[in-house]
């Protein structure tokens, strides 16, 4: 007779206090606002650190009851949760230094806010017994109180060990957000998508504003605001069906005139126009909005301009 099957062992969920003791390492635009949001949700933000005068000013403005401390002092004070909101390229060194100094403790959650990094960068913290968490708000920040209202409903790119997922979901809910679970290997792609959409949008809008000024428009923001808002809303709602304009119609002559004038007035804008026009043409063809024959004439114009440039 075979032995009876034993029930599979399950891990008990990790237990954390309802009110977390939190420290913010890197009180820049992101860290200071997240710290303020956590404090507003009822958590105790007991220490913050920032190397610049601007960071100290943000702490004084947004977290007036929170003392400014050294990085290691913040890490030691943050017995439940340490938010590490430092630039991507220094994150690994900061985490390694904290672990080497003995500032991290077993059971403490160490959460970084980098979009590009996942859990691997937190390996020294995990080796010290801390629990690693990647928590990236998909939002742009100014480091002012205005940011707090934008957090409501924002998405957070979260990468977490399985046992820490309930805690991560709770933390995002406390911040008024929604978790998007991102795999470790997909963090660079996730972040590239956000940077391509948000950061390059700012560049594109300012390029358009500069060219309107070149054309004699005194207040380009007034001209662009309704147009760009409608274009963004349509793109989010309709996808490639929102495409309009000369490239999507295959108006090669109009595009040629654009490029000729840009080359004379603002040659620095030509490479970006060419790259975006090509990608727009590709998407318009794939969506069935641009006939391949018309796309070929358009590409001849674009390729000819690149040779001249």
Coordinates of C-alpha atoms in Angstrom, one line a residue:
X1 CA 0.0 0.0 0.0
X2 CA 1.5 3.3 -1.0
X3 CA 2.1 6.0 1.6
X4 CA -0.5 8.8 1.7
X5 CA 0.3 11.9 -0.2
X6 CA 1.6 14.7 2.0
X7 CA 0.0 18.1 1.5
X8 CA 2.2 20.5 -0.4
X9 CA 4.0 23.0 1.9
X10 CA 3.0 26.6 1.3
X11 CA 4.8 29.7 2.4
X12 CA 3.0 31.9 4.8
X13 CA 2.5 35.4 3.4
X14 CA 5.0 37.9 4.5
X15 CA 3.8 40.0 7.4
X16 CA 4.3 43.7 7.5
X17 CA 2.9 46.3 9.8
X18 CA 0.0 48.4 8.5
X19 CA 2.0 51.5 9.1
X20 CA 5.4 51.2 7.5
X21 CA 8.6 52.9 8.7
X22 CA 10.1 54.3 5.5
X23 CA 13.3 56.0 4.4
X24 CA 13.9 57.8 1.1
X25 CA 17.4 57.6 -0.3
X26 CA 17.7 60.1 -3.1
X27 CA 15.1 62.9 -2.5
X28 CA 15.0 64.1 -6.1
X29 CA 11.9 64.7 -8.0
X30 CA 10.7 61.1 -7.8
X31 CA 11.8 60.1 -4.3
X32 CA 10.5 63.2 -2.6
X33 CA 7.1 62.9 -4.2
X34 CA 6.7 59.2 -3.4
X35 CA 7.8 59.8 0.1
X36 CA 5.1 62.5 0.4
X37 CA 2.5 60.2 -1.0
X38 CA 3.4 57.4 1.4
X39 CA 3.3 59.8 4.3
X40 CA -0.2 61.0 3.1
X41 CA -1.2 57.3 3.1
X42 CA -0.4 57.0 6.8
X43 CA 3.2 55.6 6.7
X44 CA 6.0 57.1 8.8
X45 CA 8.7 58.6 6.6
X46 CA 11.5 58.9 9.2
X47 CA 14.5 60.0 7.2
X48 CA 15.5 61.3 3.8
X49 CA 18.7 61.9 2.0
X50 CA 19.8 63.9 -1.0
X51 CA 23.1 65.3 -2.1
X52 CA 22.1 68.6 -3.7
X53 CA 20.7 71.8 -2.4
X54 CA 17.6 71.2 -4.6
X55 CA 17.0 67.8 -2.9
X56 CA 17.3 69.4 0.6
X57 CA 14.8 72.1 -0.5
X58 CA 12.4 69.4 -1.7
X59 CA 12.6 67.6 1.6
X60 CA 11.9 70.9 3.4
X61 CA 8.9 71.6 1.2
X62 CA 7.3 68.2 0.8
X63 CA 8.5 66.4 4.0
X64 CA 8.9 69.2 6.5
X65 CA 8.8 66.8 9.5
X66 CA 11.4 64.4 8.0
X67 CA 15.0 64.9 9.0
X68 CA 17.7 64.9 6.4
X69 CA 20.3 62.2 7.1
X70 CA 23.3 60.5 5.5
X71 CA 22.6 57.6 3.1
X72 CA 23.6 54.9 5.6
X73 CA 21.6 56.6 8.4
X74 CA 18.5 56.6 6.2
X75 CA 19.0 52.9 5.4
X76 CA 19.3 52.0 9.0
X77 CA 16.2 54.1 10.0
X78 CA 14.0 52.6 7.3
X79 CA 13.3 49.4 9.2
X80 CA 10.4 48.3 6.9
X81 CA 10.9 50.0 3.5
X82 CA 13.8 51.8 1.9
X83 CA 13.0 53.7 -1.3
X84 CA 16.1 54.1 -3.4
X85 CA 15.4 56.8 -6.0
X86 CA 18.8 57.6 -7.5
X87 CA 19.9 57.8 -11.2
X88 CA 20.1 54.5 -13.1
X89 CA 23.8 54.6 -13.6
X90 CA 24.7 55.0 -9.9
X91 CA 22.1 52.6 -8.6
X92 CA 24.3 49.5 -8.5
X93 CA 27.1 51.3 -6.7
X94 CA 24.7 52.9 -4.1
X95 CA 23.2 49.5 -3.3
X96 CA 26.6 47.8 -3.1
X97 CA 27.9 50.5 -0.8
X98 CA 24.9 50.2 1.5
X99 CA 25.2 46.4 1.7
X100 CA 29.0 46.6 2.3
X101 CA 28.6 49.1 5.1
X102 CA 26.1 46.9 7.0
X103 CA 23.3 49.5 6.7
X104 CA 20.8 47.0 5.4
X105 CA 18.9 44.6 7.6
X106 CA 17.2 41.2 7.0
X107 CA 13.5 41.5 6.2
X108 CA 13.7 45.1 5.2
X109 CA 12.3 45.8 1.7
X110 CA 14.7 47.7 -0.5
X111 CA 12.7 49.2 -3.4
X112 CA 14.3 51.1 -6.3
X113 CA 12.4 53.4 -8.6
X114 CA 14.4 52.8 -11.8
X115 CA 12.4 51.7 -14.9
X116 CA 15.4 50.2 -16.7
X117 CA 16.6 48.0 -13.8
X118 CA 14.9 44.9 -12.3
X119 CA 15.9 42.9 -9.3
X120 CA 19.4 41.9 -10.4
X121 CA 20.8 45.3 -9.4
X122 CA 19.6 44.7 -5.8
X123 CA 21.5 41.4 -5.5
X124 CA 23.9 42.9 -2.8
X125 CA 20.8 43.9 -0.7
X126 CA 19.3 40.5 -1.1
X127 CA 22.5 38.9 0.0
X128 CA 22.3 41.0 3.1
X129 CA 18.9 39.5 3.8
X130 CA 16.8 42.4 2.5
X131 CA 13.8 41.8 0.2
X132 CA 14.3 43.3 -3.3
X133 CA 11.6 45.2 -5.2
X134 CA 11.6 47.2 -8.4
X135 CA 8.9 49.9 -8.3
X136 CA 8.8 52.3 -11.2
X137 CA 6.1 55.0 -11.5
X138 CA 5.1 55.5 -15.1
X139 CA 4.8 59.2 -14.7
X140 CA 6.9 62.4 -15.3
X141 CA 7.8 64.4 -12.2
X142 CA 8.6 68.0 -11.4
X143 CA 9.4 67.5 -7.7
X144 CA 6.6 69.8 -6.6
X145 CA 3.2 69.3 -4.8
X146 CA 1.5 69.4 -8.2
X147 CA 2.9 65.9 -8.8
X148 CA 0.8 64.3 -6.1
X149 CA -2.5 64.7 -7.9
X150 CA -1.0 63.0 -11.0
X151 CA -0.2 59.9 -9.0
X152 CA -3.8 58.9 -8.7
X153 CA -4.5 56.2 -11.3
X154 CA -0.9 56.0 -12.5
X155 CA 0.7 52.7 -13.4
X156 CA 3.7 51.3 -11.7
X157 CA 6.1 48.9 -13.4
X158 CA 6.7 46.3 -10.7
X159 CA 9.1 43.4 -10.6
X160 CA 9.0 41.4 -7.4
X161 CA 9.7 38.0 -6.0
X162 CA 6.5 35.9 -5.8
X163 CA 6.3 36.2 -2.0
X164 CA 6.6 39.9 -2.1
X165 CA 3.9 40.5 -4.7
X166 CA 1.0 41.1 -2.2
X167 CA 3.1 43.7 -0.4
X168 CA 4.0 45.4 -3.7
X169 CA 0.3 45.5 -4.7
X170 CA -0.6 47.0 -1.3
X171 CA 2.2 49.6 -1.6
X172 CA 1.1 50.6 -5.1
X173 CA -2.5 50.9 -3.9
X174 CA -1.4 53.1 -1.0
X175 CA 0.2 55.3 -3.7
X176 CA -3.1 55.5 -5.5
X177 CA -1.7 53.5 -8.4
X178 CA -2.1 50.3 -10.4
X179 CA 0.6 47.6 -10.7
X180 CA 1.8 46.4 -14.0
X181 CA 3.9 43.2 -13.5
X182 CA 7.0 43.3 -15.6
X183 CA 9.4 40.4 -16.0
X184 CA 13.0 40.9 -15.1
X185 CA 14.2 40.4 -18.7
X186 CA 11.6 42.9 -20.0
X187 CA 12.6 45.9 -17.8
X188 CA 14.8 47.5 -20.5
X189 CA 12.1 47.1 -23.2
X190 CA 9.4 48.4 -20.8
X191 CA 11.5 51.5 -19.9
X192 CA 12.5 52.1 -23.6
X193 CA 8.8 52.2 -24.5
X194 CA 8.1 54.8 -21.8
X195 CA 11.2 56.9 -22.6
X196 CA 10.5 56.8 -26.3
X197 CA 6.9 57.9 -25.8
X198 CA 7.3 60.5 -23.0
X199 CA 10.8 61.9 -23.3
X200 CA 10.9 62.0 -27.1
X201 CA 7.4 63.6 -27.1
X202 CA 8.8 66.6 -25.2
X203 CA 11.5 66.9 -27.8
X204 CA 9.1 66.6 -30.7
X205 CA 6.7 69.2 -29.3
X206 CA 9.5 71.7 -28.7
X207 CA 10.8 71.1 -32.2
X208 CA 7.4 71.8 -33.6
X209 CA 7.1 75.0 -31.4
X210 CA 10.5 76.2 -32.6
X211 CA 9.6 75.7 -36.3
X212 CA 6.4 77.6 -35.8
X213 CA 8.4 80.5 -34.3
X214 CA 10.6 80.4 -37.4
X215 CA 7.4 80.7 -39.4
X216 CA 6.4 83.8 -37.5
X217 CA 3.9 82.4 -35.0
X218 CA 4.2 84.4 -31.8
X219 CA 2.5 81.8 -29.5
X220 CA 3.1 78.4 -30.9
X221 CA 1.8 76.7 -27.7
X222 CA -1.6 78.2 -28.5
X223 CA -1.6 76.7 -32.0
X224 CA -0.2 73.3 -30.9
X225 CA -2.2 72.7 -27.7
X226 CA -5.6 71.6 -29.2
X227 CA -4.0 69.8 -32.2
X228 CA -1.6 67.8 -30.1
X229 CA -4.2 67.0 -27.4
X230 CA -6.5 65.7 -30.1
X231 CA -3.7 63.7 -31.8
X232 CA -2.7 62.1 -28.5
X233 CA -6.2 61.2 -27.5
X234 CA -6.9 59.7 -30.9
X235 CA -3.7 57.7 -31.0
X236 CA -4.4 56.2 -27.6
X237 CA -8.0 55.4 -28.6
X238 CA -7.6 54.4 -32.2
X239 CA -3.9 53.3 -32.6
X240 CA -2.6 53.6 -36.2
X241 CA -6.1 54.5 -37.4
X242 CA -5.5 57.9 -35.9
X243 CA -2.8 58.7 -38.5
X244 CA -3.4 61.8 -40.6
X245 CA -1.3 64.2 -42.6
X246 CA 0.8 64.1 -45.8
X247 CA 2.9 61.0 -45.0
X248 CA -0.2 58.8 -44.3
X249 CA -1.8 60.1 -47.6
X250 CA 1.4 59.6 -49.6
X251 CA 1.7 63.3 -50.5
X252 CA 5.3 63.1 -51.6
X253 CA 5.4 66.6 -53.1
X254 CA 4.3 68.1 -49.8
X255 CA 6.9 66.2 -47.9
X256 CA 9.5 67.3 -50.3
X257 CA 8.6 70.9 -49.7
X258 CA 8.7 70.4 -46.0
X259 CA 12.2 69.0 -46.2
X260 CA 13.5 71.6 -48.6
X261 CA 12.4 74.4 -46.3
X262 CA 13.6 72.6 -43.2
X263 CA 17.0 72.2 -44.8
X264 CA 17.3 75.9 -45.3
X265 CA 15.8 77.1 -42.0
X266 CA 16.6 74.4 -39.4
X267 CA 18.8 71.6 -40.8
X268 CA 19.2 70.1 -37.4
X269 CA 15.5 69.1 -37.6
X270 CA 15.9 67.2 -40.9
X271 CA 17.2 63.9 -39.5
X272 CA 14.4 63.6 -37.0
X273 CA 11.8 64.4 -39.6
X274 CA 13.2 61.8 -42.0
X275 CA 13.3 59.1 -39.3
X276 CA 9.8 59.7 -38.1
X277 CA 8.4 60.1 -41.7
X278 CA 9.8 56.7 -42.6
X279 CA 8.4 55.0 -39.5
X280 CA 5.1 56.7 -40.1
X281 CA 5.0 55.4 -43.6
X282 CA 5.8 51.9 -42.5
X283 CA 3.0 51.9 -40.0
X284 CA 0.5 53.5 -42.4
X285 CA 1.3 50.8 -45.0
X286 CA 0.9 48.0 -42.4
X287 CA -2.4 49.5 -41.2
X288 CA -3.7 49.7 -44.8
X289 CA -3.9 53.5 -44.8
X290 CA -1.2 54.0 -47.4
X291 CA -0.9 52.2 -50.7
X292 CA 2.5 50.6 -51.3
X293 CA 2.9 52.4 -54.6
X294 CA 2.3 55.8 -52.9
X295 CA 4.7 54.7 -50.1
X296 CA 7.4 54.0 -52.8
X297 CA 7.2 57.6 -54.2
X298 CA 7.3 58.9 -50.6
X299 CA 10.4 56.9 -49.8
X300 CA 12.2 58.1 -52.9
X301 CA 11.8 61.6 -51.6
X302 CA 13.0 60.7 -48.1
X303 CA 16.0 58.7 -49.4
X304 CA 16.9 61.5 -51.8
X305 CA 16.9 64.0 -49.0
X306 CA 19.1 61.9 -46.8
X307 CA 21.7 61.7 -49.6
X308 CA 21.7 65.5 -49.9
X309 CA 21.8 65.9 -46.1

